[in-house]
């Protein structure tokens, strides 16, 4: 089995090197989903199979398509916000200077935002319709496997994939039965590191295929089928954040695309129904025996403020939570009753990069949201809600944090959305210029005609 796993992995890697940009990106996307970040070639420094695929794609595009690579980066509609993020990393590093902090800052930014750049580059040759159809059957069988994992309470595929790599940095013992389920709930991971990582992926895929459904770019029955399977798996993964974000996305989409009276009626029904659930929800979230709670989140917030009291603006250095806190033997994990997993990107970035880091991160996602909301009419179907993607992502990361390299899925799909919309916007602009030039030429000829 090890040989088969590695054959598939190096097949993806070969496709990146030998295939064109579009094929290479699909290999990167599928490889990032199939091979979890805890499957490592080297454990110190951590070099995962996932990150090798990313470096291979970026390196190949930089060498083989250098001009297009640079143009894509420097003409990105979000380039100024990316520069601002890089500036915040630089300031955090400067005020917490050491050789390791420089390394962590570079790795952190590259490992996050190069997924976004990869998708921007690939969007020159791809459309959202192309991607939705290309990965359809992969996602379909991934969902079927999720049902199998939930039914059998075991995950053979996860074990086989991780055993094929030289090192493993996951939470599950590869020598025993792999199961993420707990006594009070079913939890699945499929091929990701953690149920929350899977929840991030499923939320993104659900929103992606919901937009496909809105744009009518896929056969109705196929689209409904994949949405149902993704919805079931959102429940089975056991991530309450995934369920909440998916529900919020659907509510937002419904409210935006319906008439004014329907919006009022829907919101009224929602408020009426929610009034009966408030007491139960508050009691449930205050109960620490069922995982995350309001009290735990408040404790995490207090802990975050305590850790930055000496450096509130710049933070303690990139990846401080992943390295220095671990060295202090208060590493946040599922067994630590005091701070849990710092279950919000805001808590982690506040400790690592201070207030500036948090603000620039949220500003980037806000700009993505506004850009897609402003330009969603570039699609023929005016009722498509492209901004669901960044909205769902930032809600998820705020509610459940960074775990299992879940940001890779976030940036891959967001980059596709931004790149495809920007491509369409530029095409429309060029077409408008041609029409204006033709109209001017026609007016000039009309003027020059003798009376």
GROMACS .gro file of C-alpha atoms in nm:
model
  451
    1UNK     CA    1   0.000   0.000   0.000
    2UNK     CA    2   0.289   0.233   0.070
    3UNK     CA    3   0.403   0.200  -0.291
    4UNK     CA    4   0.055   0.289  -0.420
    5UNK     CA    5   0.028   0.594  -0.194
    6UNK     CA    6   0.370   0.724  -0.300
    7UNK     CA    7   0.291   0.648  -0.664
    8UNK     CA    8  -0.020   0.865  -0.641
    9UNK     CA    9   0.170   1.139  -0.457
   10UNK     CA   10   0.458   1.152  -0.704
   11UNK     CA   11   0.205   1.134  -0.985
   12UNK     CA   12   0.061   1.462  -0.857
   13UNK     CA   13   0.412   1.603  -0.826
   14UNK     CA   14   0.500   1.496  -1.181
   15UNK     CA   15   0.181   1.656  -1.313
   16UNK     CA   16   0.283   1.984  -1.153
   17UNK     CA   17   0.626   1.973  -1.316
   18UNK     CA   18   0.529   1.832  -1.657
   19UNK     CA   19   0.169   1.949  -1.708
   20UNK     CA   20   0.049   2.295  -1.793
   21UNK     CA   21  -0.052   2.547  -1.528
   22UNK     CA   22  -0.416   2.435  -1.517
   23UNK     CA   23  -0.332   2.066  -1.473
   24UNK     CA   24  -0.061   2.151  -1.221
   25UNK     CA   25  -0.305   2.352  -1.012
   26UNK     CA   26  -0.564   2.073  -1.009
   27UNK     CA   27  -0.289   1.835  -0.894
   28UNK     CA   28  -0.195   2.083  -0.619
   29UNK     CA   29  -0.558   2.122  -0.511
   30UNK     CA   30  -0.636   1.750  -0.502
   31UNK     CA   31  -0.300   1.667  -0.343
   32UNK     CA   32  -0.358   1.923  -0.068
   33UNK     CA   33  -0.692   1.759   0.011
   34UNK     CA   34  -0.573   1.398  -0.014
   35UNK     CA   35  -0.242   1.420   0.173
   36UNK     CA   36  -0.275   1.566   0.526
   37UNK     CA   37  -0.023   1.816   0.660
   38UNK     CA   38   0.079   1.566   0.929
   39UNK     CA   39   0.229   1.332   0.665
   40UNK     CA   40   0.590   1.454   0.668
   41UNK     CA   41   0.906   1.397   0.468
   42UNK     CA   42   1.100   1.560   0.751
   43UNK     CA   43   0.991   1.650   1.104
   44UNK     CA   44   1.246   1.919   1.194
   45UNK     CA   45   1.207   2.148   1.014
   46UNK     CA   46   0.860   2.022   0.929
   47UNK     CA   47   0.836   1.948   0.556
   48UNK     CA   48   0.501   1.795   0.470
   49UNK     CA   49   0.395   1.636   0.145
   50UNK     CA   50   0.139   1.915   0.116
   51UNK     CA   51   0.395   2.193   0.129
   52UNK     CA   52   0.627   2.020  -0.121
   53UNK     CA   53   0.343   2.025  -0.375
   54UNK     CA   54   0.296   2.399  -0.314
   55UNK     CA   55   0.667   2.478  -0.345
   56UNK     CA   56   0.687   2.269  -0.662
   57UNK     CA   57   0.399   2.456  -0.824
   58UNK     CA   58   0.525   2.802  -0.728
   59UNK     CA   59   0.886   2.714  -0.822
   60UNK     CA   60   0.787   2.570  -1.160
   61UNK     CA   61   0.570   2.869  -1.248
   62UNK     CA   62   0.839   3.116  -1.141
   63UNK     CA   63   1.105   2.944  -1.355
   64UNK     CA   64   0.900   2.841  -1.658
   65UNK     CA   65   0.648   3.128  -1.675
   66UNK     CA   66   0.839   3.406  -1.504
   67UNK     CA   67   0.677   3.696  -1.691
   68UNK     CA   68   0.320   3.581  -1.632
   69UNK     CA   69   0.409   3.491  -1.272
   70UNK     CA   70   0.533   3.842  -1.193
   71UNK     CA   71   0.249   4.010  -1.380
   72UNK     CA   72  -0.010   3.809  -1.191
   73UNK     CA   73   0.142   3.898  -0.856
   74UNK     CA   74   0.197   4.266  -0.921
   75UNK     CA   75  -0.140   4.318  -1.095
   76UNK     CA   76  -0.341   4.146  -0.824
   77UNK     CA   77  -0.634   4.363  -0.709
   78UNK     CA   78  -0.530   4.290  -0.350
   79UNK     CA   79  -0.158   4.358  -0.391
   80UNK     CA   80  -0.153   4.659  -0.158
   81UNK     CA   81  -0.316   4.464   0.123
   82UNK     CA   82  -0.069   4.180   0.073
   83UNK     CA   83   0.215   4.433   0.096
   84UNK     CA   84   0.059   4.563   0.419
   85UNK     CA   85   0.054   4.208   0.558
   86UNK     CA   86   0.420   4.161   0.463
   87UNK     CA   87   0.499   4.490   0.636
   88UNK     CA   88   0.327   4.370   0.955
   89UNK     CA   89   0.532   4.048   0.946
   90UNK     CA   90   0.848   4.255   0.902
   91UNK     CA   91   0.766   4.478   1.200
   92UNK     CA   92   0.683   4.181   1.423
   93UNK     CA   93   1.015   4.023   1.327
   94UNK     CA   94   1.210   4.345   1.375
   95UNK     CA   95   1.076   4.396   1.728
   96UNK     CA   96   1.135   4.029   1.818
   97UNK     CA   97   1.452   3.982   1.618
   98UNK     CA   98   1.635   3.652   1.602
   99UNK     CA   99   1.744   3.416   1.326
  100UNK     CA  100   1.464   3.172   1.406
  101UNK     CA  101   1.202   3.448   1.408
  102UNK     CA  102   1.312   3.555   1.060
  103UNK     CA  103   1.276   3.192   0.944
  104UNK     CA  104   0.935   3.150   1.108
  105UNK     CA  105   0.805   3.477   0.959
  106UNK     CA  106   0.915   3.381   0.607
  107UNK     CA  107   0.777   3.027   0.638
  108UNK     CA  108   0.450   3.149   0.785
  109UNK     CA  109   0.380   3.403   0.512
  110UNK     CA  110   0.500   3.181   0.228
  111UNK     CA  111   0.307   2.878   0.354
  112UNK     CA  112  -0.010   3.087   0.385
  113UNK     CA  113  -0.020   3.328   0.094
  114UNK     CA  114   0.157   3.123  -0.176
  115UNK     CA  115  -0.162   2.916  -0.194
  116UNK     CA  116  -0.341   3.238  -0.283
  117UNK     CA  117  -0.079   3.325  -0.544
  118UNK     CA  118  -0.093   2.973  -0.692
  119UNK     CA  119  -0.468   3.006  -0.742
  120UNK     CA  120  -0.432   3.356  -0.893
  121UNK     CA  121  -0.182   3.220  -1.144
  122UNK     CA  122  -0.397   2.919  -1.233
  123UNK     CA  123  -0.710   3.132  -1.278
  124UNK     CA  124  -0.557   3.269  -1.600
  125UNK     CA  125  -0.624   2.927  -1.757
  126UNK     CA  126  -0.920   2.808  -1.549
  127UNK     CA  127  -1.275   2.908  -1.471
  128UNK     CA  128  -1.478   2.825  -1.161
  129UNK     CA  129  -1.692   2.604  -1.385
  130UNK     CA  130  -1.383   2.413  -1.501
  131UNK     CA  131  -1.272   2.347  -1.144
  132UNK     CA  132  -1.617   2.244  -1.021
  133UNK     CA  133  -1.648   1.984  -1.297
  134UNK     CA  134  -1.288   1.861  -1.277
  135UNK     CA  135  -1.290   1.786  -0.904
  136UNK     CA  136  -1.654   1.671  -0.889
  137UNK     CA  137  -1.597   1.295  -0.873
  138UNK     CA  138  -1.303   1.333  -0.637
  139UNK     CA  139  -1.526   1.527  -0.395
  140UNK     CA  140  -1.812   1.279  -0.452
  141UNK     CA  141  -1.605   0.976  -0.350
  142UNK     CA  142  -1.444   1.171  -0.067
  143UNK     CA  143  -1.795   1.226   0.074
  144UNK     CA  144  -1.884   0.859   0.027
  145UNK     CA  145  -1.571   0.766   0.222
  146UNK     CA  146  -1.681   1.006   0.495
  147UNK     CA  147  -2.006   0.810   0.527
  148UNK     CA  148  -1.804   0.488   0.547
  149UNK     CA  149  -1.579   0.630   0.819
  150UNK     CA  150  -1.879   0.740   1.025
  151UNK     CA  151  -2.052   0.404   0.984
  152UNK     CA  152  -1.746   0.191   1.075
  153UNK     CA  153  -1.587   0.432   1.325
  154UNK     CA  154  -1.249   0.369   1.162
  155UNK     CA  155  -1.032   0.536   0.900
  156UNK     CA  156  -0.806   0.300   0.706
  157UNK     CA  157  -0.719   0.555   0.438
  158UNK     CA  158  -0.576   0.804   0.688
  159UNK     CA  159  -0.353   0.534   0.836
  160UNK     CA  160  -0.232   0.406   0.498
  161UNK     CA  161  -0.146   0.755   0.370
  162UNK     CA  162   0.043   0.862   0.683
  163UNK     CA  163   0.235   0.533   0.713
  164UNK     CA  164   0.369   0.586   0.361
  165UNK     CA  165   0.564   0.895   0.470
  166UNK     CA  166   0.884   0.896   0.679
  167UNK     CA  167   0.738   1.098   0.968
  168UNK     CA  168   0.398   1.168   1.122
  169UNK     CA  169   0.284   1.467   1.328
  170UNK     CA  170  -0.081   1.386   1.391
  171UNK     CA  171  -0.291   1.318   1.699
  172UNK     CA  172  -0.378   0.957   1.617
  173UNK     CA  173  -0.176   0.644   1.684
  174UNK     CA  174  -0.105   0.482   1.348
  175UNK     CA  175  -0.059   0.142   1.514
  176UNK     CA  176  -0.421   0.125   1.629
  177UNK     CA  177  -0.770   0.200   1.501
  178UNK     CA  178  -0.799   0.554   1.368
  179UNK     CA  179  -1.114   0.717   1.501
  180UNK     CA  180  -1.187   1.080   1.588
  181UNK     CA  181  -1.531   1.008   1.734
  182UNK     CA  182  -1.602   1.087   2.096
  183UNK     CA  183  -1.846   0.931   2.339
  184UNK     CA  184  -2.115   1.191   2.277
  185UNK     CA  185  -2.068   1.260   1.904
  186UNK     CA  186  -1.950   1.114   1.575
  187UNK     CA  187  -1.645   1.287   1.427
  188UNK     CA  188  -1.477   1.215   1.095
  189UNK     CA  189  -1.149   1.334   0.944
  190UNK     CA  190  -1.141   1.154   0.603
  191UNK     CA  191  -0.786   1.247   0.490
  192UNK     CA  192  -0.732   1.563   0.699
  193UNK     CA  193  -0.546   1.607   1.026
  194UNK     CA  194  -0.842   1.692   1.250
  195UNK     CA  195  -1.225   1.708   1.237
  196UNK     CA  196  -1.203   2.088   1.244
  197UNK     CA  197  -0.967   2.079   0.945
  198UNK     CA  198  -1.221   1.864   0.763
  199UNK     CA  199  -1.496   2.102   0.873
  200UNK     CA  200  -1.309   2.390   0.708
  201UNK     CA  201  -1.273   2.195   0.384
  202UNK     CA  202  -1.636   2.081   0.378
  203UNK     CA  203  -1.766   2.433   0.445
  204UNK     CA  204  -1.558   2.571   0.159
  205UNK     CA  205  -1.662   2.293  -0.080
  206UNK     CA  206  -2.029   2.338   0.014
  207UNK     CA  207  -2.013   2.712  -0.056
  208UNK     CA  208  -1.822   2.643  -0.379
  209UNK     CA  209  -2.085   2.404  -0.512
  210UNK     CA  210  -2.365   2.628  -0.382
  211UNK     CA  211  -2.225   2.904  -0.604
  212UNK     CA  212  -2.211   2.649  -0.888
  213UNK     CA  213  -2.579   2.576  -0.824
  214UNK     CA  214  -2.660   2.947  -0.829
  215UNK     CA  215  -2.477   3.001  -1.159
  216UNK     CA  216  -2.644   2.694  -1.317
  217UNK     CA  217  -2.308   2.584  -1.458
  218UNK     CA  218  -2.362   2.217  -1.369
  219UNK     CA  219  -2.644   1.969  -1.425
  220UNK     CA  220  -2.911   2.026  -1.161
  221UNK     CA  221  -2.924   1.666  -1.030
  222UNK     CA  222  -2.544   1.635  -1.004
  223UNK     CA  223  -2.523   1.965  -0.821
  224UNK     CA  224  -2.796   1.878  -0.572
  225UNK     CA  225  -2.639   1.535  -0.514
  226UNK     CA  226  -2.299   1.678  -0.421
  227UNK     CA  227  -2.457   1.945  -0.199
  228UNK     CA  228  -2.654   1.681  -0.009
  229UNK     CA  229  -2.344   1.464   0.039
  230UNK     CA  230  -2.138   1.762   0.154
  231UNK     CA  231  -2.415   1.869   0.392
  232UNK     CA  232  -2.433   1.522   0.550
  233UNK     CA  233  -2.056   1.516   0.592
  234UNK     CA  234  -2.064   1.861   0.754
  235UNK     CA  235  -2.282   1.705   1.023
  236UNK     CA  236  -2.075   1.387   1.050
  237UNK     CA  237  -1.742   1.567   1.091
  238UNK     CA  238  -1.871   1.690   1.426
  239UNK     CA  239  -1.752   2.048   1.378
  240UNK     CA  240  -2.022   2.279   1.512
  241UNK     CA  241  -1.840   2.568   1.349
  242UNK     CA  242  -1.872   2.402   1.008
  243UNK     CA  243  -2.245   2.350   1.063
  244UNK     CA  244  -2.294   2.709   1.182
  245UNK     CA  245  -2.094   2.864   0.896
  246UNK     CA  246  -2.274   2.657   0.634
  247UNK     CA  247  -2.611   2.757   0.780
  248UNK     CA  248  -2.512   3.125   0.795
  249UNK     CA  249  -2.393   3.112   0.432
  250UNK     CA  250  -2.727   2.969   0.318
  251UNK     CA  251  -2.923   3.226   0.519
  252UNK     CA  252  -2.715   3.513   0.381
  253UNK     CA  253  -2.754   3.382   0.025
  254UNK     CA  254  -3.130   3.342   0.067
  255UNK     CA  255  -3.180   3.687   0.216
  256UNK     CA  256  -2.967   3.859  -0.049
  257UNK     CA  257  -3.132   3.694  -0.349
  258UNK     CA  258  -3.498   3.725  -0.245
  259UNK     CA  259  -3.735   4.019  -0.272
  260UNK     CA  260  -3.782   4.273   0.006
  261UNK     CA  261  -4.102   4.120   0.148
  262UNK     CA  262  -3.952   3.771   0.149
  263UNK     CA  263  -3.647   3.905   0.331
  264UNK     CA  264  -3.866   4.059   0.601
  265UNK     CA  265  -4.071   3.742   0.635
  266UNK     CA  266  -3.763   3.520   0.651
  267UNK     CA  267  -3.582   3.735   0.906
  268UNK     CA  268  -3.897   3.755   1.117
  269UNK     CA  269  -3.938   3.377   1.118
  270UNK     CA  270  -3.571   3.337   1.202
  271UNK     CA  271  -3.592   3.573   1.500
  272UNK     CA  272  -3.915   3.408   1.620
  273UNK     CA  273  -3.761   3.060   1.602
  274UNK     CA  274  -3.432   3.170   1.758
  275UNK     CA  275  -3.609   3.311   2.063
  276UNK     CA  276  -3.698   2.958   2.172
  277UNK     CA  277  -3.341   2.839   2.132
  278UNK     CA  278  -3.151   3.109   2.318
  279UNK     CA  279  -3.176   2.962   2.665
  280UNK     CA  280  -3.080   2.615   2.546
  281UNK     CA  281  -2.788   2.747   2.339
  282UNK     CA  282  -2.649   2.955   2.626
  283UNK     CA  283  -2.674   2.665   2.870
  284UNK     CA  284  -2.509   2.431   2.619
  285UNK     CA  285  -2.222   2.666   2.541
  286UNK     CA  286  -2.158   2.726   2.909
  287UNK     CA  287  -2.129   2.350   2.966
  288UNK     CA  288  -1.759   2.260   2.936
  289UNK     CA  289  -1.815   1.884   2.922
  290UNK     CA  290  -1.919   1.907   2.557
  291UNK     CA  291  -1.599   2.061   2.421
  292UNK     CA  292  -1.560   2.432   2.354
  293UNK     CA  293  -1.770   2.669   2.561
  294UNK     CA  294  -1.815   3.039   2.616
  295UNK     CA  295  -1.619   3.017   2.940
  296UNK     CA  296  -1.331   2.843   2.763
  297UNK     CA  297  -1.326   3.110   2.491
  298UNK     CA  298  -1.323   3.385   2.752
  299UNK     CA  299  -1.033   3.210   2.926
  300UNK     CA  300  -0.849   3.189   2.595
  301UNK     CA  301  -0.908   3.559   2.534
  302UNK     CA  302  -0.776   3.648   2.879
  303UNK     CA  303  -0.473   3.427   2.821
  304UNK     CA  304  -0.405   3.598   2.486
  305UNK     CA  305  -0.417   3.945   2.644
  306UNK     CA  306  -0.184   3.828   2.920
  307UNK     CA  307   0.070   3.701   2.667
  308UNK     CA  308   0.088   4.033   2.476
  309UNK     CA  309   0.093   4.278   2.766
  310UNK     CA  310   0.462   4.351   2.701
  311UNK     CA  311   0.423   4.383   2.325
  312UNK     CA  312   0.059   4.453   2.230
  313UNK     CA  313   0.127   4.608   1.887
  314UNK     CA  314   0.389   4.371   1.743
  315UNK     CA  315   0.321   4.052   1.937
  316UNK     CA  316   0.580   3.795   2.043
  317UNK     CA  317   0.699   3.675   1.702
  318UNK     CA  318   0.567   3.460   1.419
  319UNK     CA  319   0.470   3.109   1.529
  320UNK     CA  320   0.533   3.194   1.894
  321UNK     CA  321   0.226   2.993   1.995
  322UNK     CA  322   0.354   2.689   1.805
  323UNK     CA  323   0.707   2.697   1.944
  324UNK     CA  324   0.769   2.913   2.251
  325UNK     CA  325   0.447   2.823   2.430
  326UNK     CA  326   0.525   2.458   2.364
  327UNK     CA  327   0.864   2.504   2.524
  328UNK     CA  328   0.694   2.652   2.830
  329UNK     CA  329   0.500   2.326   2.871
  330UNK     CA  330   0.163   2.499   2.833
  331UNK     CA  331   0.120   2.388   2.473
  332UNK     CA  332  -0.244   2.433   2.374
  333UNK     CA  333  -0.401   2.102   2.280
  334UNK     CA  334  -0.718   1.904   2.334
  335UNK     CA  335  -0.599   1.782   2.676
  336UNK     CA  336  -0.518   2.123   2.821
  337UNK     CA  337  -0.824   2.224   3.023
  338UNK     CA  338  -0.691   2.574   3.082
  339UNK     CA  339  -0.654   2.724   2.737
  340UNK     CA  340  -0.780   2.449   2.508
  341UNK     CA  341  -0.665   2.508   2.151
  342UNK     CA  342  -0.678   2.890   2.135
  343UNK     CA  343  -0.978   2.832   1.913
  344UNK     CA  344  -0.974   3.152   1.710
  345UNK     CA  345  -0.734   3.296   1.459
  346UNK     CA  346  -0.769   3.622   1.653
  347UNK     CA  347  -0.621   3.468   1.970
  348UNK     CA  348  -0.329   3.306   1.787
  349UNK     CA  349  -0.241   3.610   1.578
  350UNK     CA  350  -0.279   3.841   1.876
  351UNK     CA  351  -0.012   3.643   2.062
  352UNK     CA  352   0.212   3.592   1.759
  353UNK     CA  353   0.183   3.920   1.569
  354UNK     CA  354  -0.001   4.157   1.799
  355UNK     CA  355  -0.283   4.396   1.720
  356UNK     CA  356  -0.123   4.495   1.388
  357UNK     CA  357  -0.113   4.134   1.272
  358UNK     CA  358  -0.477   4.074   1.363
  359UNK     CA  359  -0.593   4.393   1.192
  360UNK     CA  360  -0.405   4.328   0.866
  361UNK     CA  361  -0.529   3.968   0.851
  362UNK     CA  362  -0.893   4.071   0.893
  363UNK     CA  363  -0.849   4.367   0.658
  364UNK     CA  364  -0.731   4.130   0.383
  365UNK     CA  365  -1.041   3.911   0.416
  366UNK     CA  366  -1.268   4.215   0.436
  367UNK     CA  367  -1.123   4.342   0.108
  368UNK     CA  368  -1.177   4.000  -0.054
  369UNK     CA  369  -1.539   4.007   0.064
  370UNK     CA  370  -1.598   4.360  -0.069
  371UNK     CA  371  -1.422   4.288  -0.399
  372UNK     CA  372  -1.631   3.978  -0.470
  373UNK     CA  373  -1.953   4.144  -0.355
  374UNK     CA  374  -1.888   4.442  -0.582
  375UNK     CA  375  -1.803   4.232  -0.887
  376UNK     CA  376  -2.039   3.934  -0.855
  377UNK     CA  377  -2.255   4.084  -1.133
  378UNK     CA  378  -1.981   3.988  -1.379
  379UNK     CA  379  -2.150   3.647  -1.379
  380UNK     CA  380  -2.446   3.605  -1.613
  381UNK     CA  381  -2.665   3.495  -1.322
  382UNK     CA  382  -2.705   3.813  -1.117
  383UNK     CA  383  -2.817   3.614  -0.809
  384UNK     CA  384  -2.484   3.442  -0.745
  385UNK     CA  385  -2.331   3.530  -0.407
  386UNK     CA  386  -1.956   3.494  -0.451
  387UNK     CA  387  -1.881   3.678  -0.128
  388UNK     CA  388  -2.011   3.374   0.061
  389UNK     CA  389  -1.665   3.220   0.028
  390UNK     CA  390  -1.457   3.481   0.219
  391UNK     CA  391  -1.744   3.540   0.462
  392UNK     CA  392  -1.766   3.171   0.554
  393UNK     CA  393  -1.388   3.142   0.580
  394UNK     CA  394  -1.332   3.433   0.815
  395UNK     CA  395  -1.626   3.323   1.032
  396UNK     CA  396  -1.480   2.973   1.052
  397UNK     CA  397  -1.127   3.085   1.134
  398UNK     CA  398  -1.257   3.327   1.396
  399UNK     CA  399  -1.477   3.064   1.561
  400UNK     CA  400  -1.238   2.766   1.544
  401UNK     CA  401  -0.889   2.894   1.459
  402UNK     CA  402  -0.596   2.748   1.270
  403UNK     CA  403  -0.561   2.371   1.275
  404UNK     CA  404  -0.420   2.114   1.035
  405UNK     CA  405  -0.318   2.371   0.773
  406UNK     CA  406  -0.686   2.445   0.710
  407UNK     CA  407  -0.587   2.784   0.569
  408UNK     CA  408  -0.452   2.607   0.257
  409UNK     CA  409  -0.809   2.531   0.144
  410UNK     CA  410  -0.913   2.886   0.231
  411UNK     CA  411  -0.650   3.055   0.017
  412UNK     CA  412  -0.672   2.809  -0.275
  413UNK     CA  413  -1.042   2.868  -0.333
  414UNK     CA  414  -1.035   3.238  -0.248
  415UNK     CA  415  -0.750   3.291  -0.494
  416UNK     CA  416  -0.952   3.114  -0.762
  417UNK     CA  417  -1.251   3.337  -0.700
  418UNK     CA  418  -1.050   3.660  -0.705
  419UNK     CA  419  -0.842   3.552  -1.006
  420UNK     CA  420  -1.138   3.438  -1.216
  421UNK     CA  421  -1.339   3.751  -1.139
  422UNK     CA  422  -1.042   3.977  -1.212
  423UNK     CA  423  -0.987   3.797  -1.543
  424UNK     CA  424  -1.352   3.847  -1.638
  425UNK     CA  425  -1.342   4.211  -1.527
  426UNK     CA  426  -1.039   4.282  -1.746
  427UNK     CA  427  -1.199   4.102  -2.042
  428UNK     CA  428  -1.514   4.310  -2.002
  429UNK     CA  429  -1.305   4.627  -1.976
  430UNK     CA  430  -1.113   4.538  -2.293
  431UNK     CA  431  -1.438   4.457  -2.474
  432UNK     CA  432  -1.583   4.792  -2.366
  433UNK     CA  433  -1.274   4.972  -2.499
  434UNK     CA  434  -1.314   4.800  -2.836
  435UNK     CA  435  -1.682   4.893  -2.850
  436UNK     CA  436  -1.605   5.255  -2.757
  437UNK     CA  437  -1.333   5.270  -3.025
  438UNK     CA  438  -1.569   5.125  -3.283
  439UNK     CA  439  -1.839   5.377  -3.189
  440UNK     CA  440  -1.590   5.665  -3.209
  441UNK     CA  441  -1.474   5.546  -3.552
  442UNK     CA  442  -1.834   5.521  -3.670
  443UNK     CA  443  -1.908   5.873  -3.543
  444UNK     CA  444  -1.596   6.007  -3.719
  445UNK     CA  445  -1.700   5.849  -4.050
  446UNK     CA  446  -2.049   5.993  -4.009
  447UNK     CA  447  -1.909   6.342  -3.954
  448UNK     CA  448  -1.682   6.316  -4.258
  449UNK     CA  449  -1.965   6.214  -4.493
  450UNK     CA  450  -2.076   6.499  -4.727
  451UNK     CA  451  -2.417   6.643  -4.658
   0.00000   0.00000   0.00000
